[in-house]
Amino acid sequence: MVIGGLMEGLSITVLGVTVVFGVLGILAVTMYAIGWLERRLVEKEDGGEEPVQESPPKKGLDEKKIAVITAAIMAYLDQKRPKELPIKRKPSEAWWLSGVTSHVGEVENFNYKLGKW
Amino acid sequence: MVIGGLMEGLSITVLGVTVVFGVLGILAVTMYAIGWLERRLVEKEDGGEEPVQESPPKKGLDEKKIAVITAAIMAYLDQKRPKELPIKRKPSEAWWLSGVTSHVGEVENFNYKLGKW
Amino acid sequence: MVIGGLMEGLSITVLGVTVVFGVLGILAVTMYAIGWLERRLVEKEDGGEEPVQESPPKKGLDEKKIAVITAAIMAYLDQKRPKELPIKRKPSEAWWLSGVTSHVGEVENFNYKLGKW
Amino acid sequence: MGIEQAIIDFFEHMGLVNLTIGNIIMILVGLTLVYLAIRYKMEPLLLLPIGISAVLVNLPLSHLANWPLAPQLPPEVQDNIFATLSYLNQQYGPPGIFDLIYYLLIRTEVVPLLIFFGLGAMTDFGPMIADPKTALLGAAAQIGVFVAMLAALVLGFDLTEAASIGIIGGADGPTTIYLTTKLAPHILSATAVAAYSYMSLVPLIQPPVIKALTTPEERRIRMEQLRPVSKREKIIFPIASMIIIGLLVPSAAPLIGMLMIGNLFRESGVVERLSKAAQEELMNIVTIFLGLGIGSTMRAESFLTAKTLIILGLGIVAFASATAGGVLFGKLMMKLSGGRINPMIGAAGVSAVPMSARVVQRLASEEDPGNFILMHAMGPNVAGVIGTAVVAGVFLSALG
Amino acid sequence: MGIEQAIIDFFEHMGLVNLTIGNIIMILVGLTLVYLAIRYKMEPLLLLPIGISAVLVNLPLSHLANWPLAPQLPPEVQDNIFATLSYLNQQYGPPGIFDLIYYLLIRTEVVPLLIFFGLGAMTDFGPMIADPKTALLGAAAQIGVFVAMLAALVLGFDLTEAASIGIIGGADGPTTIYLTTKLAPHILSATAVAAYSYMSLVPLIQPPVIKALTTPEERRIRMEQLRPVSKREKIIFPIASMIIIGLLVPSAAPLIGMLMIGNLFRESGVVERLSKAAQEELMNIVTIFLGLGIGSTMRAESFLTAKTLIILGLGIVAFASATAGGVLFGKLMMKLSGGRINPMIGAAGVSAVPMSARVVQRLASEEDPGNFILMHAMGPNVAGVIGTAVVAGVFLSALG
Amino acid sequence: MGIEQAIIDFFEHMGLVNLTIGNIIMILVGLTLVYLAIRYKMEPLLLLPIGISAVLVNLPLSHLANWPLAPQLPPEVQDNIFATLSYLNQQYGPPGIFDLIYYLLIRTEVVPLLIFFGLGAMTDFGPMIADPKTALLGAAAQIGVFVAMLAALVLGFDLTEAASIGIIGGADGPTTIYLTTKLAPHILSATAVAAYSYMSLVPLIQPPVIKALTTPEERRIRMEQLRPVSKREKIIFPIASMIIIGLLVPSAAPLIGMLMIGNLFRESGVVERLSKAAQEELMNIVTIFLGLGIGSTMRAESFLTAKTLIILGLGIVAFASATAGGVLFGKLMMKLSGGRINPMIGAAGVSAVPMSARVVQRLASEEDPGNFILMHAMGPNVAGVIGTAVVAGVFLSALG
Ligand code: NA
Ligand code: NA
Ligand code: NA
């Protein structure tokens, strides 16, 4: 049985090695093709356009973090609300006056949180 | 069968429209009643008292955030611990001396975390 | 039946009280033993060495937080990147040049996140 | 086993040689959903998982989903979920992971109910409490549900199917899934995909209907500011509505109950840990399983039928007639109130929270940039969620 | 089906016309718990979900909980959870979501054990390691468990019920649920509600008992500072106690084991991700299901009995006598130590972590504002958790 | 029951008097894993839970794990997980929590697949997309799997065991667990522990093998910078590879499918909530259950056999020969490319992401501090994950 098992094991080995090289080889070829298409596509889309970046370049520091901290610093120094908080796009001034902005914020938040069921 | 189904569909439609208007109508009436009671209650509680606010007015910025940042700024500028950290109510000075404050913090934290099993 | 149950209840009470005192007593003795061993071990490890602290002494404020905030303040004040961000150990300059640092960051992060599957 | 035999076996069980035209079409459909989700951000939280798992289950022999969606069950097994599981295992082999998700989490209604729980924790019913009469607009928009149901009946669907198709017009994904699972599971993938796709298309479907039914003068109507709502009212609301609806339409109690428990967690202010968990940890995990589970029902044999196309068509009818129902009732209320109600807010009775309310606001701003009716439209908007759940309850009690 | 018939059907199945007096009372009880949780912040993380789901399950025909809590099972099904599920489905129809929560998560003990796991990750055993003799005070407070058990026996409860009632005195919610589920599931709602309610009432129940048993001089006793505890000791402790208790009282091993695994995760310092998950993500989700599941057991037929009132009464007896047991043993230790131990810290042997320890501190401060014994009281406090689990183990081995 | 009888009973059921030598050894083994995890940070996220739950299940009569791991099942029950559960309950009593974790979460493959889902959401396939030929090195390292399998066959293991042992060489914990669970569950604890332990030992096992097979000149080879990869490519990659592999090796589809769904969530950029949940909330919870579940399989009767020692030995053979396979293929590619490929990066084909890539970088820096090949080594590294899943698929299709 050991011999029989060993023979079968060898068969599986041949099959397995072939398959794993075959699959990863095909994947590699596919990736080369995708890469080639991508470069053609980028060239075509606009000669002047920059190539698509991996991820938005994180310039310096997270803008939101800066904003929060800026606001906090100003709040600390002056003990009053800074004039411009770049944290969040505010609704128009009329909304501030209407006094239901907090509602809107929550509702909008709802949207951003889980799409729009 | 289509005709039979359609007749039953019409029955369900009549029933459904009635029920959905009925239910939301009753809900609306209930909400008007609750609102009326609420206003009476607020007036009764105290003529001078402010009406119950929706949520605690977030004045300027989150106090905790300001505190953390204040502390950090001071720590950065002076490289020493600020005299007053408004972050958390400290246990009395005696506790600082006893050297087991970290325990207390953890334990208290435990409480704040999940109530008091 | 009530009498029979009561007798059995008394038996369980005797057993239960004995067991709970026994178990917590043994635990107490074990903890004394562990504490004694710990003290001997600490003395042995190094006469001069400090005793093992409960947790790393959190000096002043979380270093990382300070770093983030420092960076943000400087970014805010100068609108330029601070020279030294003590936030994270950077890969060598050569890596900056190679332009794939973001990859490394992600990959390293992967490691820190869930060990090395 | 010789090496030749092993190779032959391997090739015979290769997915590629077992691929059907149906599989290929379904893979393309799945990829289309993925594309729409990524490129146009169409409900990505659901259409991306749905699309990609539709691709995956249509790769032949992949054993991710081995069990049929609407199996013929012997009578002694029917209606017994535990006996059903054992029977399916016996008949079709051990469950794949998508079978477990579908049969244990979606068929048992656990997932749609937990989503409603999370939605409750995310929803602010304030605008509706501030102006309760707008709740009726949330009822009016349900007319679309019945229009689509009757249309489906005319087109030859049976009653349970027609009800499931009609509910698409409610624009509530979880309610659609809940009802279809109970009444007509074999068309679940079609109704779920229709519900979520059209929700994304609200900004395209609603404006022409609204414009056709209102005059510019009507769209310009400004509404007076909403009164503030106290914390106490917000706490009482979920409790009261749970009890009232539970007593009147018990078959809607699971949906409304979970929604209102979530909302009570939110408004009580004393269980922030749990409210956050309902909105985030639990919601995210459940959303993943919902998307994967629904996508796994998109199989060639059940999806690629003429029925699916008709269902997708009826979905548009449902959305459009729901919008019309809301707007027309809005016009009635405008008349009765002496012109103090902007009829457009009726269109927001199509839940799709808060998208249809924003569509209404946009149309108002187009006519008059200083006209702010978003919050007034939120009232019918959240009422529409309740309304659709009530209608689902009526369907369940009549047909379930 | 004609329209008249549909309407008649609908009315006949309306919850309102099927409402019983029992339902109404239970809804009021549920609302009371919700009120206490929100208004007085009484254990809101549990009493709010418990209360609101008690309201929900008592709305008739709502199909959220269709199965009985303590069904008569044929012998071949008994003790087989999987056969039981299938049998219940056969007898009482498909499970509602609360049936799934109760039978799959609570009856299987998954939820109480996971809560213990999370509690372990939240608990600092440092004060007990620093002063091991205080562990005995955690044992002494268990006397209250036995007093209440014997009282229950005298009042006619049977042994399994009496043990479940007694354990309320341990002031550990999950242990109470764990034991009652195994021994006397039909009184689960009563014991669980008693346990969690009285935990909130510790600041009311304990002070009179403590004052009656101690003199002001005793309450003024200052204790010397606790020694620092090394990280190594904190790591060894959960491992050692798991092994010791597991070898001595195997039936306590599930509770103690999960508690100590959680604690090891916490103290090891190498698995912060998992420790955080145990304390937060997992804990929050499990807490939601625990609350909803327990609340769903509050049904008129099982809750509205004279037994429930007696159980609530015995719960106070249990808490008070546990406090007395701890304090009296504290006095003994005070004598033996030559007055170096403040007897009040024995009262903290009633776990209710860390509330009873804070009650003790407050009483100490009243007599002498400079007397700090909170940390010394934390030793018995956490020991009380272990003690109650051990007692539960004894009950299980004798009666289970 | 008299008090004497109660005491006798209690002592007879005490764990201490039922402790076997096997238990003691297993407890020590468990403690060793805990020690390694804490002291040397060896894969603590898994070895700590595995070790501590191994301790716990070996405390006699603790009822945390009551069911055998590889039970003799009657034919009508075999292959039917639901019937199996009911049968085991009948035969061995109600499940302990570890039985539930093992049979419901691990045996059903839910946990390994969800881990792969999370891993996909954590993995950046960028380096492999940038230089696709390095994917072949991920294939070459699988040679170690077959070497170990053949060695196991020679040593008398049967085919299913040998395949499970071989897969250790893939250095992918979840794949090892997935395959062993399906093929040879009775050796699960041994293969899982071997896989995770040796992953931690990669920095010890690999360097001597690499140094023996390469010259310092070869190790000094610098490679040209990788090209940037676009977001679009990163999105297309998981979709394309899921379809290609699914069509070629359907039995690998569950593993690869879940991995690639996770990766698509990550790269799509539109479902950050879900991607985060996959990486954190869900991953942490699943990791806890994986660790506890695997640890609970470490029982004296199944672990303390000569087989286990041989398996641990073969695991080293597998890791070493996988490294050798990768390096030798790397040398071949070096030749073919005219010396532009550093052969060491082949060693990173042993997944153990990203540890083996870092080992390669360290060896490169030793020879030439300015030689940066970490990113080039990441290509084979992530390809190795895919390669091992494909090999597992081949094993399943041939032996499953
Ligand atoms: Na709706
Ligand atoms: Na206790
Ligand atoms: Na691998």
PDB file of C-alpha atoms in Angstrom, chain E residues 266-339:
ATOM      1  CA  ARG E 266      -5.315  41.314  28.417  1.00  0.00           C
ATOM      2  CA  GLU E 267      -2.215  40.838  30.504  1.00  0.00           C
ATOM      3  CA  SER E 268      -0.011  39.089  27.955  1.00  0.00           C
ATOM      4  CA  GLY E 269       0.446  42.327  26.066  1.00  0.00           C
ATOM      5  CA  VAL E 270       1.061  40.481  22.791  1.00  0.00           C
ATOM      6  CA  VAL E 271      -2.473  40.153  21.449  1.00  0.00           C
ATOM      7  CA  GLU E 272      -3.885  43.641  21.837  1.00  0.00           C
ATOM      8  CA  ARG E 273      -6.047  43.223  18.736  1.00  0.00           C
ATOM      9  CA  LEU E 274      -7.776  40.230  20.242  1.00  0.00           C
ATOM     10  CA  SER E 275      -8.014  41.720  23.703  1.00  0.00           C
ATOM     11  CA  LYS E 276      -9.641  44.813  22.265  1.00  0.00           C
ATOM     12  CA  ALA E 277     -12.010  42.679  20.203  1.00  0.00           C
ATOM     13  CA  ALA E 278     -12.988  40.704  23.293  1.00  0.00           C
ATOM     14  CA  GLN E 279     -13.697  43.894  25.213  1.00  0.00           C
ATOM     15  CA  GLU E 280     -15.389  45.838  22.477  1.00  0.00           C
ATOM     16  CA  GLU E 281     -16.551  44.457  19.152  1.00  0.00           C
ATOM     17  CA  LEU E 282     -17.411  41.010  20.409  1.00  0.00           C
ATOM     18  CA  MET E 283     -18.604  42.211  23.815  1.00  0.00           C
ATOM     19  CA  ASN E 284     -20.957  44.797  22.374  1.00  0.00           C
ATOM     20  CA  ILE E 285     -22.512  42.406  19.916  1.00  0.00           C
ATOM     21  CA  VAL E 286     -22.884  39.694  22.534  1.00  0.00           C
ATOM     22  CA  THR E 287     -24.352  42.166  25.022  1.00  0.00           C
ATOM     23  CA  ILE E 288     -27.006  43.157  22.500  1.00  0.00           C
ATOM     24  CA  PHE E 289     -28.002  39.547  21.988  1.00  0.00           C
ATOM     25  CA  LEU E 290     -27.908  38.820  25.709  1.00  0.00           C
ATOM     26  CA  GLY E 291     -30.248  41.701  26.482  1.00  0.00           C
ATOM     27  CA  LEU E 292     -32.652  40.931  23.675  1.00  0.00           C
ATOM     28  CA  GLY E 293     -32.604  37.229  24.461  1.00  0.00           C
ATOM     29  CA  ILE E 294     -33.267  37.650  28.172  1.00  0.00           C
ATOM     30  CA  GLY E 295     -35.974  40.210  27.544  1.00  0.00           C
ATOM     31  CA  SER E 296     -37.690  37.835  25.153  1.00  0.00           C
ATOM     32  CA  THR E 297     -38.110  35.347  27.999  1.00  0.00           C
ATOM     33  CA  MET E 298     -40.313  37.783  29.909  1.00  0.00           C
ATOM     34  CA  ARG E 299     -43.640  36.382  28.817  1.00  0.00           C
ATOM     35  CA  ALA E 300     -46.829  36.631  30.757  1.00  0.00           C
ATOM     36  CA  GLU E 301     -47.221  32.880  31.193  1.00  0.00           C
ATOM     37  CA  SER E 302     -43.805  32.336  32.764  1.00  0.00           C
ATOM     38  CA  PHE E 303     -43.128  35.689  34.413  1.00  0.00           C
ATOM     39  CA  LEU E 304     -46.470  36.663  35.891  1.00  0.00           C
ATOM     40  CA  THR E 305     -46.525  34.157  38.696  1.00  0.00           C
ATOM     41  CA  ALA E 306     -46.272  34.407  42.442  1.00  0.00           C
ATOM     42  CA  LYS E 307     -42.884  32.726  42.057  1.00  0.00           C
ATOM     43  CA  THR E 308     -41.472  35.764  40.317  1.00  0.00           C
ATOM     44  CA  LEU E 309     -42.396  38.048  43.175  1.00  0.00           C
ATOM     45  CA  ILE E 310     -40.901  35.641  45.689  1.00  0.00           C
ATOM     46  CA  ILE E 311     -37.757  35.394  43.579  1.00  0.00           C
ATOM     47  CA  LEU E 312     -37.451  39.163  43.511  1.00  0.00           C
ATOM     48  CA  GLY E 313     -37.870  39.187  47.280  1.00  0.00           C
ATOM     49  CA  LEU E 314     -35.324  36.433  47.783  1.00  0.00           C
ATOM     50  CA  GLY E 315     -32.919  38.356  45.577  1.00  0.00           C
ATOM     51  CA  ILE E 316     -32.798  41.134  48.166  1.00  0.00           C
ATOM     52  CA  VAL E 317     -32.282  38.566  50.907  1.00  0.00           C
ATOM     53  CA  ALA E 318     -29.430  37.137  48.857  1.00  0.00           C
ATOM     54  CA  PHE E 319     -27.720  40.502  48.337  1.00  0.00           C
ATOM     55  CA  ALA E 320     -28.146  41.558  51.945  1.00  0.00           C
ATOM     56  CA  SER E 321     -26.925  38.293  53.440  1.00  0.00           C
ATOM     57  CA  ALA E 322     -23.986  38.179  51.029  1.00  0.00           C
ATOM     58  CA  THR E 323     -23.013  41.622  52.253  1.00  0.00           C
ATOM     59  CA  ALA E 324     -23.396  40.479  55.853  1.00  0.00           C
ATOM     60  CA  GLY E 325     -21.338  37.360  55.212  1.00  0.00           C
ATOM     61  CA  GLY E 326     -18.520  39.399  53.756  1.00  0.00           C
ATOM     62  CA  VAL E 327     -18.543  41.977  56.526  1.00  0.00           C
ATOM     63  CA  LEU E 328     -18.654  39.406  59.322  1.00  0.00           C
ATOM     64  CA  PHE E 329     -15.746  37.491  57.855  1.00  0.00           C
ATOM     65  CA  GLY E 330     -14.021  40.846  57.493  1.00  0.00           C
ATOM     66  CA  LYS E 331     -14.442  41.388  61.206  1.00  0.00           C
ATOM     67  CA  LEU E 332     -12.907  37.986  61.876  1.00  0.00           C
ATOM     68  CA  MET E 333      -9.921  38.872  59.709  1.00  0.00           C
ATOM     69  CA  MET E 334      -9.681  42.224  61.449  1.00  0.00           C
ATOM     70  CA  LYS E 335      -9.431  40.458  64.802  1.00  0.00           C
ATOM     71  CA  LEU E 336      -6.883  37.932  63.526  1.00  0.00           C
ATOM     72  CA  SER E 337      -4.750  40.625  61.925  1.00  0.00           C
ATOM     73  CA  GLY E 338      -4.738  42.774  65.016  1.00  0.00           C
ATOM     74  CA  GLY E 339      -6.910  45.475  63.525  1.00  0.00           C
TER      75      GLY E 339
END
